[in-house]
Short mmCIF file of C-alpha atoms in Angstrom, two decimals:
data_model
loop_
_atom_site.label_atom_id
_atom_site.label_comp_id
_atom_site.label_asym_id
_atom_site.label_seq_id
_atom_site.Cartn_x
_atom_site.Cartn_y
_atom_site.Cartn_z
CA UNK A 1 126.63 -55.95 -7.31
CA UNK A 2 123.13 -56.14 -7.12
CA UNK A 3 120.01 -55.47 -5.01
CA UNK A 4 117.86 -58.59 -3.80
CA UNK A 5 114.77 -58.11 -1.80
CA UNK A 6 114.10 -61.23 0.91
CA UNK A 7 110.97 -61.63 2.26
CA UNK A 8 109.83 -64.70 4.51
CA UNK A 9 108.61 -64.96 8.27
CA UNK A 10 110.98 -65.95 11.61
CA UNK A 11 109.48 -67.74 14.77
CA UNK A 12 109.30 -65.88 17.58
CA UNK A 13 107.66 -66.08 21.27
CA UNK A 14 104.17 -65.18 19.49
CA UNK A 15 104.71 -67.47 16.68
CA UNK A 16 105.92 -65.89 13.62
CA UNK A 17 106.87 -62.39 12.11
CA UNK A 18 106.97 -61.43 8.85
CA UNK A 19 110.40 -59.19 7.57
CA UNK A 20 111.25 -57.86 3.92
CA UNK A 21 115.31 -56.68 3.84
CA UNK A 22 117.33 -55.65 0.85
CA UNK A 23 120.88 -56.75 0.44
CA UNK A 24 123.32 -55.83 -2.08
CA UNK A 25 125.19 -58.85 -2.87
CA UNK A 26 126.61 -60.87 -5.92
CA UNK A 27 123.73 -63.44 -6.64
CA UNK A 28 120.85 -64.95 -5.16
CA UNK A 29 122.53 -67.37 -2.85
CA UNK A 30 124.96 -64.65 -1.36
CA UNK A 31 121.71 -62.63 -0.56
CA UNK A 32 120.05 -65.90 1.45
CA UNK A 33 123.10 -65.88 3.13
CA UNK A 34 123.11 -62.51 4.16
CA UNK A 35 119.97 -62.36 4.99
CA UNK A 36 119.98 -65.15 7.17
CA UNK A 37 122.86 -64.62 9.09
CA UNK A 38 121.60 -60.83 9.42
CA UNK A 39 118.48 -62.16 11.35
CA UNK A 40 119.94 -64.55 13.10
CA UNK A 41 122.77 -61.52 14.78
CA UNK A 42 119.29 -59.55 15.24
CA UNK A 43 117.43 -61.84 16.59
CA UNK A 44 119.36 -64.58 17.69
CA UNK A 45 117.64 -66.99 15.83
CA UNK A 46 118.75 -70.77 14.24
CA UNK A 47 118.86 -70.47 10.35
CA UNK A 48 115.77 -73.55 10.99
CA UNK A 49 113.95 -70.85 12.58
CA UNK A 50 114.07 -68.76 9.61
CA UNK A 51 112.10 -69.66 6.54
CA UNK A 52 112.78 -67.49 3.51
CA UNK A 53 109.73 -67.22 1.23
CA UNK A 54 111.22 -64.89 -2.03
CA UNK A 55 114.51 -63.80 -3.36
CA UNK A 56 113.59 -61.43 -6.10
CA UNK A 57 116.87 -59.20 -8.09
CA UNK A 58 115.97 -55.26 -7.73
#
């Protein structure tokens, strides 16, 4: 497996924060998928509240 980094911003009540995570996963569409449905358990958010700017391999 590898390490992706994902950074992008998420809406929230004072309009958008910026996160950077690293997930271990298989390829590059495994870590968006992570990554989103990570944030969204965190911060109960829609995956069209999350906009993913970069996934770059470690």
């Amino acid at each position: 497996m590898s390490q992706f980094t994902v950074t992008g911003r998420f809406k929230n009540r004072d309009g958008f924060a910026e996160f950077e995570t690293t997930i271990d996963a298989e390829n590059e569409n495994v870590a968006r998928e992570h990554a989103l449905s990570q944030l969204g358990s965190q911060h109960r958010l829609k995956r069209t509240e999350i906009d993913l700017e970069e996934v770059v391999e470690q």
